[in-house]
Structure formats: structure tokens, C-alpha cells
Amino acid sequence: MDNSPLQVLTVPTAPYPDQRPGTNGLRRKVYVFQTRRNYLHNFIQSIFSSIDLRDRQGSTVVVGGDGRFFNRTAIEVIVQMAAANGVGRVIIGHHGIMSTPAISCVIRKYKAIGGIILTASRNPGGPEGDFGIKFNTANGGPAKEAVTNKIFQISRTIEEFAICPGLQVDLTTLGKQMFDLENKFKPFTVEIVDSVESYANLLRNIFDFAALKQLLSGQNHIKIRLDAMHGVVGPYVRRILCEELGCPANSAINCVPLEDFGGQHPDPNLTYAVDLIESMRDGQYDFGAAFDGDGDRNMILGKHGFFVTPPDSVAVIADNIFCIPYFQHTGVRGFARSMPTSAALDRVAKATKIELYETPTGWKFFGNLMDAGRLSLCGEESFGIGGDHIREKDGLWAVLAWLSILATRRQSVEDILKDHWLKYGRNYFTRYDYENIDIDAACEMMEDLELMIADKSFVKQRFAVEDKIYQVEKADNFEYTDPVDSTISRNQGLRIIFSDGSRIVYRLSGTGSDGATVRIYIDSYEREQIFEDTQVMLAPLATIALKISQLHHRTGRSGPSVIT
């Protein structure tokens, strides 16, 4: 057996112009990574090169993914390149799988310089699907724009990458693996860790597991249904909810992570979580939840499939926050929501006199506020909710938060929400996604729309639909000045705000791998009519949103791909 040190190579390469990381990293079709020479290597080298060599040498990096197709291939390359770039230790989830919240937890626990997360979140997987790479920094959260810009600039001029091609890692065996590299003074270490344990231990210190166990498996326990959608959360649900908290094994479905998510679209919403919705309809389950591919998003359902919108979900958690022991100890420093998210949380913040922040879309903005000690709970309309225990949204945390509320209040999900509306009024909210639109057509439409709403004559304009009249009070392209570091984020979405508080928001999304996605968000506040159908209540504003943008005409699309 050859025990000589492993060779480190410097390989020449040529740059690609399209490796700018978006809000959620770099996402492309799998075939792009498979067929473009050194496409993966270039981006990984750009990540490592963005970190100062002095910080990199001997450091710890966390690596894991949602188990989608190409995950293991990418991990092998990342480990080989980490070794060649001076990293001292790489911590990897067992079988290369680790949820995004767990990676954030592990980065913080082991004081790593960062983590590389292999996921395209809720996008489809498999050989024909999507693959993504996201870099999280030492706080456990997504890299800030200054870092992603640096990665992009490096990727545009890259000429070579460093790799140790002979280094082979066993992802199936827990424990440490040591490797000697040429020109290295210390051995390079790879540590394969239990993907669930560190994260589960964190949750034990946040929630009252005894009370949750009583709710889920004690006398008069409730029945729940959890759908992991063949994503990364399956093992976490089984270990924490079933084994530790006593839920019957059949409470959890689709819990085996699959490279193609079982052919499903691992997006926890009313369009794609059909297995869960069907199983909830007959009323045998009191509580239901679904998770996305990498475990940071969640959807909450009550009995008979009663749907809780994400903005309502974070507002209810905020209003009942002291049902969670963690917040009894830490107190509540602030609430925050992304700009497109409905203003339901604002009403709780106002009533409780807790600071409310409105940020652009992207968890890094929340992370900055948390690191400064200003924020405890936040949420966004795309099914993401989280606390300051980590620096990512956290699907399982949100479910345990809801279960903690149920354990304390002993009411149904529907009754809790209806009580909330009676107390605060209701923000009717929906989002229309127009996916895979021609990029040029989408950009042109958004540019023309911005010109229209920027005209002074647009303010005070009135729009009438049936017996409803809406008058424009304010219209702009949302701009955010970070209260922590004063950085300014411009062009974060077009807002039309009406005199009654209703809003229409238009955004071009950067989370897809194919074409453009135009999202229209509609938010309408009602104090009296609080038990009506959402789509009926929002139909007038939806009509106005399409009329103003001329979206159907400009894009050739007759309707949205997804309504949430």
C-alpha cells in the first residue's frame, strides 16, 4: 500500500461569465455542472479564494446537502479542493446529507469559517432537475452581498484551481478520516458526523420536549401528519418527532431522502404537497406539516386541511412567543419580515411594542439583525420562518413552535388562527408565480412598470373593480438601509401601496435555474370581513395587478404556474 503524501495539483482553467450567486447561491440544471468543463471546480475555487489565505489555513469548513442527484459527486470535488486550499478540517453530514438549518447549527457549534450547502431548495431534483451551491459564512447564515460579489468577480477571471485528486472520502462511516498531503505540516481531517444529533440537541434547549411528548403521545394526544417530501428532513422527523417525542411511525410520510425526491417537486405549498393535503381532508389528523428539499421551509395545516399562510404563521408564533421556553429566558429583541410578506406581523409588533423590521427578500438581512442582537423572530412569505437560534429559516423549528402553542393553548389550529384574526384583523394574502418566462420579456415588463409607477401622476390614481375603489398612496422600488451597517440594498421589488393599506408587489425572482420567474404578491387588510375566501377577497386587487402590469399580454402567459 502506498503511504506517500497525496499530491496537490494546480490545474489550468478558463472562466465562465454566469457564476454570479443569487439570493440562494448558484443554481443551474444538473447537466450544466456535468457537461461544462470545470464548471463546478471554478465556482468552488472562487469560494475558497474569496477567503483570505491566513483565515483559510487550518480552518474548519462544513459541507452537506439535501441528497439530490449530483450531491455525492460534488462533495468529493469539494473535499479534494478544500484540502488543496489549506483547509484543515471538513465536517460532512453522514452520507453527505445535512439539512440547511443543521448546517447553520454545526457551523456555529464548531466555529467553522463557513459551510458549503449543496441544494436547490424546493426546485426539482434528479438528472433532469436542478443543482445548487450556497456558501454560508462563519455566523451560519448566507453570505452577504459583498462576499458573493467577490466570489463572482473571482469566477470571471479565474485561471487555475487547486485540487488533491487522489483523496477519497468514505461518506458512509461516522468518525474521523486523516490524510497526509504533500507540502502540508498537519494531516488533513475529514469528520463524518451524525446529521441530526447536534441540531436535535439545539432544539432540546429551545422547546419543552416533555410538554411536546405529552401533546403527541400522552393521554388525549393529538394526531399529526408530517410530509418530508423525500427531502433531507425525513431522518430529522423520524428521530425527533417519532423516536423522541413519541409520534407513531406512520405519522411521518415520504421520509426517505431520494435523489429525485420521488419525482416530486419538494415545495411545501398547496400546489405540490398533494399527499399531505389528501391525507388531511377527512379530519383524522389535527395538525399537518410539509417541508421542502433542504428543510428550511414549512407549510402548516390544521384539521381538514385548514391552510395557514406563512405570514399568518409567523404572526401567530409572534403573538404566542412565550409558549416557547427559549424566549422566556432570552426575551424578545425584535420581529422582522421580508418586504413582500403581508403586514400581519406588523400588527403584533405594534400591539406588543416590539421593534419591527421590513427587509428585502433573503435571510442574510435577518442574520445581520440577529448578530447585532436586534432580532428574535422573523419570517418570509415563501414558507420560511426562523428564530435567532441559527441564521437560516428552519422548517422543523417552526413546526415545534406551532406544537408548543397547541400544547399551551389546547385549541385547534383553526381556532387559534380565528382568534388571532378577531384580535388583530386579517391580512388576506396570496402570491402568483409566473415561472419560466422569457428573461428579456420579463425584464422589459418590469422596467416599463417601474417607469409607470415612478411618474408623479401615478400617486393618487384610483382603480375601480366592481364596488371596490383603491387609491394609490405610495409607489416605489423598495430600498433598504441596513440599520446595523448602513449598507443600502436597492431595486428590491416594485411596491404599490393603497390608502387602505392594501399592497401589490412585483418581483423578479432569482431562485430558478431556467428562465425568469415573475412573482406578484397581493396583501389586503380587513377588520370586519375576516372569515371569507382568500381568492374571492383578493380578486379585485389581482385584477388591478394584471391590468397595471399587462403581464399576460407582455409575457404571453394566460395564468400563473403556482398560486400560494
Coordinates of C-alpha atoms in Angstrom, one line a residue:
M1 CA 0.0 0.0 0.0
D2 CA 1.3 3.4 -1.0
N3 CA 1.6 5.7 2.1
S4 CA 3.3 8.6 0.4
P5 CA 1.6 12.0 0.8
L6 CA -1.2 12.8 -1.6
Q7 CA -0.3 15.0 -4.5
V8 CA -1.7 18.6 -4.7
L9 CA -2.2 19.8 -8.3
T10 CA -2.7 23.2 -9.8
V11 CA -5.0 22.8 -12.8
P12 CA -5.4 25.5 -15.5
T13 CA -9.0 26.5 -16.3
A14 CA -11.0 29.2 -18.1
P15 CA -13.7 31.4 -16.6
Y16 CA -17.5 31.2 -17.1
P17 CA -19.4 34.5 -17.2
D18 CA -22.6 33.2 -15.5
Q19 CA -21.4 32.2 -12.0
R20 CA -23.0 35.1 -10.0
P21 CA -24.5 33.7 -6.8
G22 CA -28.1 34.8 -6.4
T23 CA -30.1 35.1 -3.1
N24 CA -29.8 31.4 -2.6
G25 CA -26.4 30.7 -4.2
L26 CA -25.6 29.4 -7.7
R27 CA -28.4 27.3 -9.2
R28 CA -28.2 25.5 -12.6
K29 CA -29.6 22.4 -14.3
V30 CA -27.6 19.3 -13.3
Y31 CA -26.4 18.9 -16.9
V32 CA -24.6 22.3 -16.7
F33 CA -22.4 21.0 -13.8
Q34 CA -21.9 17.7 -15.6
T35 CA -21.1 18.9 -19.1
R36 CA -19.3 22.2 -18.7
R37 CA -15.6 21.5 -18.1
N38 CA -14.6 22.5 -14.6
Y39 CA -17.8 24.5 -14.0
L40 CA -18.1 23.1 -10.5
H41 CA -14.4 23.4 -9.8
N42 CA -14.3 27.0 -10.9
F43 CA -17.1 28.0 -8.5
I44 CA -15.7 26.1 -5.6
Q45 CA -12.2 27.6 -6.1
S46 CA -13.8 31.0 -6.3
I47 CA -15.4 30.4 -2.9
F48 CA -12.1 29.3 -1.3
S49 CA -10.2 32.2 -3.0
S50 CA -12.7 34.7 -1.6
I51 CA -11.4 33.8 1.9
D52 CA -8.1 35.2 3.0
L53 CA -5.4 32.5 2.9
R54 CA -4.5 33.2 6.6
D55 CA -8.1 32.6 7.6
R56 CA -8.3 29.5 5.4
Q57 CA -5.2 27.7 6.6
G58 CA -6.1 25.1 9.2
S59 CA -9.7 26.2 9.3
T60 CA -12.9 24.1 9.6
V61 CA -15.5 24.0 6.8
V62 CA -18.9 22.3 7.0
V63 CA -20.3 20.5 3.9
G64 CA -23.7 18.9 3.4
G65 CA -26.7 18.8 1.1
D66 CA -30.2 17.8 0.6
G67 CA -29.3 14.5 -1.0
R68 CA -30.3 15.4 -4.5
F69 CA -28.7 14.0 -7.6
F70 CA -25.0 15.1 -8.0
N71 CA -24.7 15.7 -4.3
R72 CA -22.0 13.0 -3.7
T73 CA -20.1 13.8 -6.8
A74 CA -19.9 17.5 -5.8
I75 CA -18.8 16.6 -2.2
E76 CA -15.9 14.6 -3.5
V77 CA -14.6 17.5 -5.5
I78 CA -15.2 20.0 -2.7
V79 CA -13.2 17.9 -0.2
Q80 CA -10.4 17.4 -2.7
M81 CA -10.3 21.2 -3.3
A82 CA -10.6 22.1 0.4
A83 CA -7.6 20.0 1.2
A84 CA -5.6 21.6 -1.6
N85 CA -6.6 25.1 -0.5
G86 CA -5.3 24.8 3.1
V87 CA -8.5 23.9 4.9
G88 CA -7.6 21.8 8.0
R89 CA -10.8 20.0 8.6
V90 CA -14.0 19.3 6.7
I91 CA -17.1 18.3 8.6
I92 CA -19.6 16.4 6.5
G93 CA -23.1 15.0 7.2
H94 CA -23.5 11.2 7.2
H95 CA -23.9 10.1 3.6
G96 CA -23.3 13.7 2.6
I97 CA -26.8 14.7 3.8
M98 CA -27.5 17.5 6.2
S99 CA -30.4 20.0 6.3
T100 CA -29.7 23.7 5.8
P101 CA -30.8 24.5 9.4
A102 CA -28.5 21.8 10.7
I103 CA -25.5 23.1 8.7
S104 CA -26.1 26.5 10.2
C105 CA -26.1 24.9 13.6
V106 CA -22.9 22.9 13.0
I107 CA -21.1 25.9 11.6
R108 CA -21.8 27.9 14.7
K109 CA -21.1 24.9 17.1
Y110 CA -17.7 24.1 15.6
K111 CA -16.7 27.7 14.9
A112 CA -16.2 26.9 11.3
I113 CA -15.2 29.7 8.8
G114 CA -18.2 28.7 6.8
G115 CA -20.1 26.0 5.1
I116 CA -20.9 24.8 1.6
I117 CA -24.6 23.8 1.2
L118 CA -25.5 21.7 -1.8
T119 CA -29.1 22.3 -2.5
A120 CA -31.6 23.9 -4.9
S121 CA -34.1 24.0 -2.1
R122 CA -37.6 23.5 -3.4
N123 CA -36.6 23.1 -7.0
P124 CA -37.0 19.6 -8.6
G125 CA -34.1 17.1 -8.4
G126 CA -32.8 14.1 -10.4
P127 CA -30.6 14.0 -13.5
E128 CA -33.0 16.4 -15.3
G129 CA -33.5 18.6 -12.3
D130 CA -31.6 21.4 -10.6
F131 CA -28.5 21.5 -8.5
G132 CA -27.3 24.4 -6.3
I133 CA -24.3 25.5 -4.3
K134 CA -24.6 28.1 -1.5
F135 CA -21.9 29.5 0.7
N136 CA -22.7 30.3 4.4
T137 CA -20.2 32.3 6.4
A138 CA -19.0 32.0 10.0
N139 CA -22.2 33.2 11.6
G140 CA -24.0 30.2 10.0
G141 CA -26.0 32.4 7.6
P142 CA -26.0 33.1 3.8
A143 CA -23.0 35.1 2.6
K144 CA -23.6 38.8 2.4
E145 CA -23.6 40.6 -1.0
A146 CA -20.0 41.8 -0.5
V147 CA -18.9 38.2 -0.3
T148 CA -21.0 36.9 -3.1
N149 CA -19.8 39.8 -5.3
K150 CA -16.2 38.9 -4.5
I151 CA -16.9 35.2 -5.4
F152 CA -18.4 36.3 -8.7
Q153 CA -15.5 38.7 -9.6
I154 CA -13.0 35.9 -8.9
S155 CA -15.1 33.5 -11.1
R156 CA -14.9 35.9 -14.0
T157 CA -11.1 35.9 -14.1
I158 CA -10.1 32.5 -12.7
E159 CA -7.2 30.9 -14.4
E160 CA -6.5 27.8 -12.2
F161 CA -7.7 25.8 -9.3
A162 CA -6.0 23.6 -6.7
I163 CA -7.1 20.0 -6.1
C164 CA -5.9 16.8 -4.5
P165 CA -7.4 14.3 -6.9
G166 CA -6.2 11.2 -5.1
L167 CA -8.1 12.0 -1.9
Q168 CA -11.1 9.6 -1.5
V169 CA -13.6 10.0 1.4
D170 CA -15.9 7.4 2.8
L171 CA -19.2 9.2 3.5
T172 CA -20.9 6.1 4.9
T173 CA -18.8 5.7 8.1
L174 CA -19.1 8.0 11.1
G175 CA -15.9 9.3 12.6
K176 CA -12.6 10.9 11.5
Q177 CA -10.5 10.2 8.4
M178 CA -7.0 11.6 8.3
F179 CA -5.0 12.3 5.1
D180 CA -1.3 13.3 4.6
L181 CA -0.8 15.8 1.8
E182 CA 2.4 16.9 0.2
N183 CA 3.7 20.2 1.5
K184 CA 1.4 20.1 4.5
F185 CA 2.6 20.2 8.0
K186 CA -0.5 18.8 9.6
P187 CA -2.7 16.0 8.4
F188 CA -6.0 17.0 6.7
T189 CA -9.0 15.7 8.6
V190 CA -12.5 14.8 7.3
E191 CA -15.1 14.2 10.0
I192 CA -18.3 12.4 9.1
V193 CA -20.9 13.4 11.7
D194 CA -24.4 12.3 12.7
S195 CA -26.5 14.8 10.6
V196 CA -29.3 15.0 13.2
E197 CA -27.7 15.0 16.7
S198 CA -26.2 18.5 17.1
Y199 CA -29.3 20.1 15.7
A200 CA -31.6 17.9 17.8
N201 CA -29.7 18.9 20.9
L202 CA -30.1 22.6 20.0
L203 CA -33.9 22.1 19.7
R204 CA -33.9 20.4 23.1
N205 CA -32.6 23.6 24.6
I206 CA -35.3 25.7 22.9
F207 CA -38.5 23.7 23.4
D208 CA -40.1 21.9 26.3
F209 CA -39.8 18.3 25.0
A210 CA -41.6 16.9 27.9
A211 CA -44.7 19.0 27.1
L212 CA -44.4 18.2 23.4
K213 CA -44.2 14.5 24.2
Q214 CA -47.3 14.7 26.3
L215 CA -49.1 16.5 23.5
L216 CA -48.0 14.0 20.8
S217 CA -48.1 10.7 22.7
G218 CA -49.6 11.2 26.1
Q219 CA -53.2 10.8 27.2
N220 CA -55.6 12.7 24.9
H221 CA -52.7 13.3 22.4
I222 CA -53.3 14.9 19.1
K223 CA -52.7 13.1 15.8
I224 CA -50.3 14.7 13.4
R225 CA -49.1 14.1 9.8
L226 CA -45.7 15.2 8.6
D227 CA -44.6 15.0 5.0
A228 CA -40.8 15.3 4.3
M229 CA -41.5 15.1 0.6
H230 CA -38.4 12.8 0.2
G231 CA -36.2 15.6 1.1
V232 CA -33.5 15.9 3.8
V233 CA -35.9 16.4 6.8
G234 CA -37.0 12.8 6.8
P235 CA -34.3 11.5 9.2
Y236 CA -34.8 14.5 11.5
V237 CA -38.6 14.0 11.7
R238 CA -38.2 10.3 12.4
R239 CA -35.5 10.8 15.1
I240 CA -37.0 13.8 16.9
L241 CA -40.8 13.6 16.4
C242 CA -41.2 9.8 16.2
E243 CA -38.4 8.3 18.3
E244 CA -38.0 11.0 20.9
L245 CA -41.4 12.7 21.1
G246 CA -43.5 9.5 20.6
C247 CA -45.4 10.1 17.4
P248 CA -46.5 6.8 15.7
A249 CA -44.1 5.9 12.9
N250 CA -46.9 6.3 10.3
S251 CA -47.3 10.0 11.3
A252 CA -44.4 10.7 9.1
I253 CA -44.5 10.1 5.3
N254 CA -42.1 10.3 2.4
C255 CA -39.2 10.3 4.9
V256 CA -36.5 8.6 2.9
P257 CA -34.3 11.2 1.1
L258 CA -34.2 10.5 -2.6
E259 CA -32.0 11.9 -5.3
D260 CA -35.1 12.9 -7.4
F261 CA -37.4 13.5 -4.4
G262 CA -39.5 10.6 -5.7
G263 CA -40.3 12.5 -8.8
Q264 CA -42.0 15.2 -6.6
H265 CA -41.5 18.9 -6.6
P266 CA -40.2 19.3 -3.0
D267 CA -42.0 22.6 -2.4
P268 CA -44.3 22.7 0.7
N269 CA -47.3 24.5 -0.7
L270 CA -50.9 23.8 -1.7
T271 CA -49.9 23.0 -5.3
Y272 CA -47.2 20.4 -4.7
A273 CA -47.8 18.9 -1.2
V274 CA -50.8 16.9 -2.5
D275 CA -50.0 13.7 -0.5
L276 CA -50.3 15.7 2.7
I277 CA -53.4 17.6 1.7
E278 CA -55.2 14.5 0.6
S279 CA -54.4 12.7 3.9
M280 CA -55.6 15.7 6.0
R281 CA -59.0 16.2 4.3
D282 CA -61.0 13.6 6.1
G283 CA -60.3 15.1 9.5
Q284 CA -58.4 12.2 11.1
Y285 CA -55.3 14.4 11.8
D286 CA -55.3 17.5 14.0
F287 CA -52.1 19.0 12.6
G288 CA -50.1 18.6 9.4
A289 CA -46.9 20.0 8.0
A290 CA -44.7 19.6 4.9
F291 CA -41.1 20.5 4.4
D292 CA -39.0 21.4 1.3
G293 CA -35.9 19.7 -0.1
D294 CA -33.3 21.1 2.3
G295 CA -35.5 21.5 5.3
D296 CA -35.7 25.3 5.8
R297 CA -39.3 25.8 4.6
N298 CA -42.6 24.5 6.0
M299 CA -46.3 24.6 5.4
I300 CA -48.8 24.3 8.3
L301 CA -52.2 22.8 8.0
G302 CA -55.0 22.3 10.6
K303 CA -57.8 19.7 10.7
H304 CA -59.5 19.0 7.3
G305 CA -56.5 20.7 5.6
F306 CA -57.1 24.2 7.1
F307 CA -54.3 26.2 5.5
V308 CA -52.2 28.7 7.5
T309 CA -50.5 31.3 5.2
P310 CA -46.8 31.8 6.0
P311 CA -47.4 35.5 7.0
D312 CA -50.2 34.4 9.4
S313 CA -47.9 31.6 10.7
V314 CA -45.1 33.9 11.8
A315 CA -47.7 36.4 13.2
V316 CA -49.3 33.7 15.4
I317 CA -45.9 32.5 16.6
A318 CA -45.0 36.1 17.5
D319 CA -48.3 36.6 19.4
N320 CA -47.7 33.3 21.3
I321 CA -43.9 33.5 21.5
F322 CA -43.7 32.9 25.3
C323 CA -45.2 29.4 24.7
I324 CA -41.6 28.6 23.7
P325 CA -39.3 28.4 26.8
Y326 CA -36.2 29.8 24.9
F327 CA -37.9 33.2 24.6
Q328 CA -38.9 33.1 28.3
H329 CA -35.2 33.1 29.0
T330 CA -33.9 35.4 26.3
G331 CA -36.7 37.9 25.9
V332 CA -37.8 39.2 22.5
R333 CA -35.5 41.7 20.8
G334 CA -37.4 42.3 17.6
F335 CA -39.6 41.0 14.8
A336 CA -38.9 41.1 11.1
R337 CA -40.4 40.2 7.8
S338 CA -39.4 40.4 4.2
M339 CA -41.0 43.3 2.3
P340 CA -43.3 41.1 0.1
T341 CA -44.7 39.3 3.2
S342 CA -48.1 40.6 4.5
A343 CA -48.2 43.1 7.3
A344 CA -49.9 40.6 9.7
L345 CA -46.7 40.5 11.8
D346 CA -46.6 44.4 12.0
R347 CA -49.9 44.4 13.9
V348 CA -48.5 42.0 16.6
A349 CA -45.3 44.1 16.8
K350 CA -47.3 47.3 17.3
A351 CA -49.6 45.8 20.0
T352 CA -46.6 44.3 21.9
K353 CA -44.4 47.4 21.4
I354 CA -41.7 45.2 19.9
E355 CA -39.5 46.7 17.1
L356 CA -40.5 45.5 13.6
Y357 CA -38.0 45.5 10.7
E358 CA -39.0 45.2 7.0
T359 CA -36.2 43.8 4.9
P360 CA -35.5 42.7 1.4
T361 CA -36.0 39.0 0.5
G362 CA -33.1 36.9 1.6
W363 CA -32.2 35.5 5.0
K364 CA -28.8 37.3 5.2
F365 CA -30.7 40.5 6.1
F366 CA -32.3 38.8 9.1
G367 CA -28.9 37.4 10.1
N368 CA -27.3 40.8 10.3
L369 CA -30.0 42.0 12.7
M370 CA -29.7 38.8 14.8
D371 CA -25.9 39.2 15.0
A372 CA -26.4 42.7 16.3
G373 CA -28.9 41.5 19.0
R374 CA -31.9 43.3 17.4
L375 CA -34.0 40.3 16.2
S376 CA -35.5 37.2 17.7
L377 CA -38.2 36.0 15.3
C378 CA -38.6 36.5 11.5
G379 CA -40.5 35.2 8.5
E380 CA -41.0 35.5 4.8
E381 CA -44.0 34.7 2.6
S382 CA -42.2 31.9 0.8
F383 CA -42.8 29.4 3.7
G384 CA -39.8 30.4 5.7
I385 CA -39.8 31.1 9.5
G386 CA -37.0 31.1 12.0
G387 CA -35.6 32.3 15.3
D388 CA -32.2 33.6 16.4
H389 CA -31.0 30.1 17.4
I390 CA -29.3 29.8 13.9
R391 CA -29.0 32.0 10.9
E392 CA -31.3 30.2 8.5
K393 CA -35.0 29.7 8.2
D394 CA -36.0 26.4 9.9
G395 CA -38.9 24.3 8.9
L396 CA -38.7 21.8 11.8
W397 CA -38.3 24.6 14.4
A398 CA -41.5 26.3 13.0
V399 CA -43.4 23.0 13.4
L400 CA -42.2 22.6 17.0
A401 CA -43.1 26.3 17.6
W402 CA -46.7 25.6 16.5
L403 CA -46.9 22.4 18.5
S404 CA -45.7 24.3 21.6
I405 CA -48.6 26.8 21.0
L406 CA -51.0 23.9 20.7
A407 CA -49.6 22.3 23.9
T408 CA -50.1 25.5 25.8
R409 CA -53.5 26.7 24.4
R410 CA -55.1 23.3 23.8
Q411 CA -57.1 24.7 20.9
S412 CA -57.2 23.6 17.2
V413 CA -55.0 25.3 14.6
E414 CA -58.2 26.8 13.1
D415 CA -59.5 28.2 16.4
I416 CA -56.1 29.7 17.2
L417 CA -56.0 31.4 13.8
K418 CA -59.6 32.7 14.0
D419 CA -58.9 34.0 17.5
H420 CA -55.9 35.8 16.1
W421 CA -58.0 37.4 13.3
L422 CA -60.6 38.5 15.8
K423 CA -57.9 40.2 17.9
Y424 CA -55.9 41.8 15.1
G425 CA -58.0 41.7 11.9
R426 CA -56.9 39.7 8.9
N427 CA -54.4 40.2 6.2
Y428 CA -55.6 38.3 3.2
F429 CA -52.5 37.4 1.2
T430 CA -51.6 35.4 -1.9
R431 CA -48.7 35.1 -4.3
Y432 CA -48.9 34.3 -8.0
D433 CA -45.8 32.8 -9.6
Y434 CA -45.3 33.1 -13.4
E435 CA -42.4 30.7 -14.0
N436 CA -40.0 30.1 -16.9
I437 CA -40.8 33.3 -18.6
D438 CA -38.6 34.7 -21.3
I439 CA -36.0 36.8 -19.4
D440 CA -36.0 39.7 -21.8
A441 CA -39.8 40.0 -21.8
A442 CA -39.8 39.8 -18.0
C443 CA -37.1 42.5 -17.6
E444 CA -38.7 44.8 -20.1
M445 CA -42.1 44.5 -18.4
M446 CA -40.6 45.3 -15.0
E447 CA -38.7 48.3 -16.5
D448 CA -41.8 49.7 -18.0
L449 CA -43.8 49.1 -14.9
E450 CA -41.2 51.0 -12.8
L451 CA -41.3 53.9 -15.1
M452 CA -45.1 54.0 -14.8
I453 CA -45.3 53.9 -11.0
A454 CA -42.4 56.4 -10.7
D455 CA -44.4 59.0 -12.6
K456 CA -45.8 61.6 -10.1
S457 CA -49.2 61.3 -11.6
F458 CA -49.5 57.6 -10.6
V459 CA -49.9 58.5 -6.9
K460 CA -53.5 59.4 -6.0
Q461 CA -54.7 57.4 -9.1
R462 CA -57.9 55.5 -8.4
F463 CA -58.7 52.0 -9.6
A464 CA -62.3 50.6 -9.5
V465 CA -63.2 47.0 -9.7
E466 CA -66.9 46.2 -9.1
D467 CA -67.9 48.1 -6.0
K468 CA -64.3 48.4 -4.7
I469 CA -62.2 51.5 -5.2
Y470 CA -58.5 51.6 -4.5
Q471 CA -56.5 54.9 -4.4
V472 CA -52.7 54.8 -4.8
E473 CA -51.0 56.3 -1.7
K474 CA -47.4 55.4 -2.5
A475 CA -45.4 53.6 -5.2
D476 CA -41.7 52.8 -5.3
N477 CA -38.9 50.4 -5.9
F478 CA -38.2 49.1 -2.4
E479 CA -34.8 50.3 -1.0
Y480 CA -33.4 49.1 2.3
T481 CA -30.8 50.7 4.5
D482 CA -29.4 48.2 7.0
P483 CA -29.7 49.7 10.5
V484 CA -26.6 47.7 11.6
D485 CA -24.0 48.5 9.0
S486 CA -25.8 51.2 6.9
T487 CA -25.4 49.2 3.6
I488 CA -28.0 50.1 1.1
S489 CA -29.9 47.5 -1.0
R490 CA -31.7 48.9 -4.0
N491 CA -34.2 47.6 -6.5
Q492 CA -35.7 45.0 -4.2
G493 CA -39.2 45.0 -5.6
L494 CA -41.9 47.3 -7.0
R495 CA -44.5 48.3 -4.5
I496 CA -47.9 49.9 -4.9
I497 CA -49.5 50.8 -1.6
F498 CA -53.1 51.9 -1.5
S499 CA -54.7 54.2 1.0
D500 CA -56.5 51.4 2.9
G501 CA -53.1 49.6 3.5
S502 CA -53.6 47.1 0.7
R503 CA -50.5 46.4 -1.4
I504 CA -49.4 44.9 -4.7
V505 CA -45.7 43.9 -5.1
Y506 CA -43.9 42.8 -8.2
R507 CA -40.6 41.0 -8.1
L508 CA -38.3 39.1 -10.5
S509 CA -37.1 36.1 -8.6
G510 CA -33.5 34.8 -8.7
T511 CA -34.2 31.3 -7.4
G512 CA -34.9 29.4 -10.6
S513 CA -32.4 27.8 -13.0
D514 CA -34.4 28.2 -16.1
G515 CA -35.9 31.4 -17.5
A516 CA -37.3 34.1 -15.2
T517 CA -40.0 34.0 -12.5
V518 CA -42.2 37.0 -12.0
R519 CA -43.9 37.0 -8.7
I520 CA -47.0 39.1 -7.8
Y521 CA -47.8 39.5 -4.1
I522 CA -51.2 40.8 -3.0
D523 CA -51.9 41.8 0.6
S524 CA -55.3 43.3 1.8
Y525 CA -56.2 44.1 5.4
E526 CA -59.8 43.6 6.7
R527 CA -61.0 44.3 10.2
E528 CA -64.6 43.1 9.8
Q529 CA -64.8 40.5 6.9
I530 CA -62.3 38.1 8.4
F531 CA -63.8 34.6 7.5
E532 CA -64.1 34.9 3.8
D533 CA -62.4 33.0 0.9
T534 CA -58.9 34.5 0.2
Q535 CA -59.0 34.4 -3.6
V536 CA -62.5 35.9 -3.6
M537 CA -61.4 38.7 -1.3
L538 CA -58.3 39.4 -3.3
A539 CA -59.9 39.2 -6.8
P540 CA -60.3 43.0 -7.2
L541 CA -56.6 43.6 -6.4
A542 CA -55.5 40.7 -8.6
T543 CA -57.4 42.3 -11.5
I544 CA -55.7 45.6 -10.9
A545 CA -52.3 44.0 -10.6
L546 CA -52.7 42.4 -14.0
K547 CA -54.1 45.5 -15.6
I548 CA -51.3 47.7 -14.4
S549 CA -48.5 45.3 -15.4
Q550 CA -50.2 43.9 -18.6
L551 CA -48.4 40.7 -17.5
H552 CA -50.5 38.3 -19.6
H553 CA -50.0 40.4 -22.7
R554 CA -46.3 41.2 -22.2
T555 CA -45.3 37.6 -21.3
G556 CA -47.7 35.5 -23.4
R557 CA -48.8 33.7 -20.2
S558 CA -52.5 33.3 -19.5
G559 CA -52.2 32.4 -15.8
P560 CA -49.7 31.7 -13.0
S561 CA -47.8 28.5 -12.7
V562 CA -48.4 28.4 -8.9
I563 CA -50.7 30.2 -6.5
T564 CA -49.8 30.2 -2.8

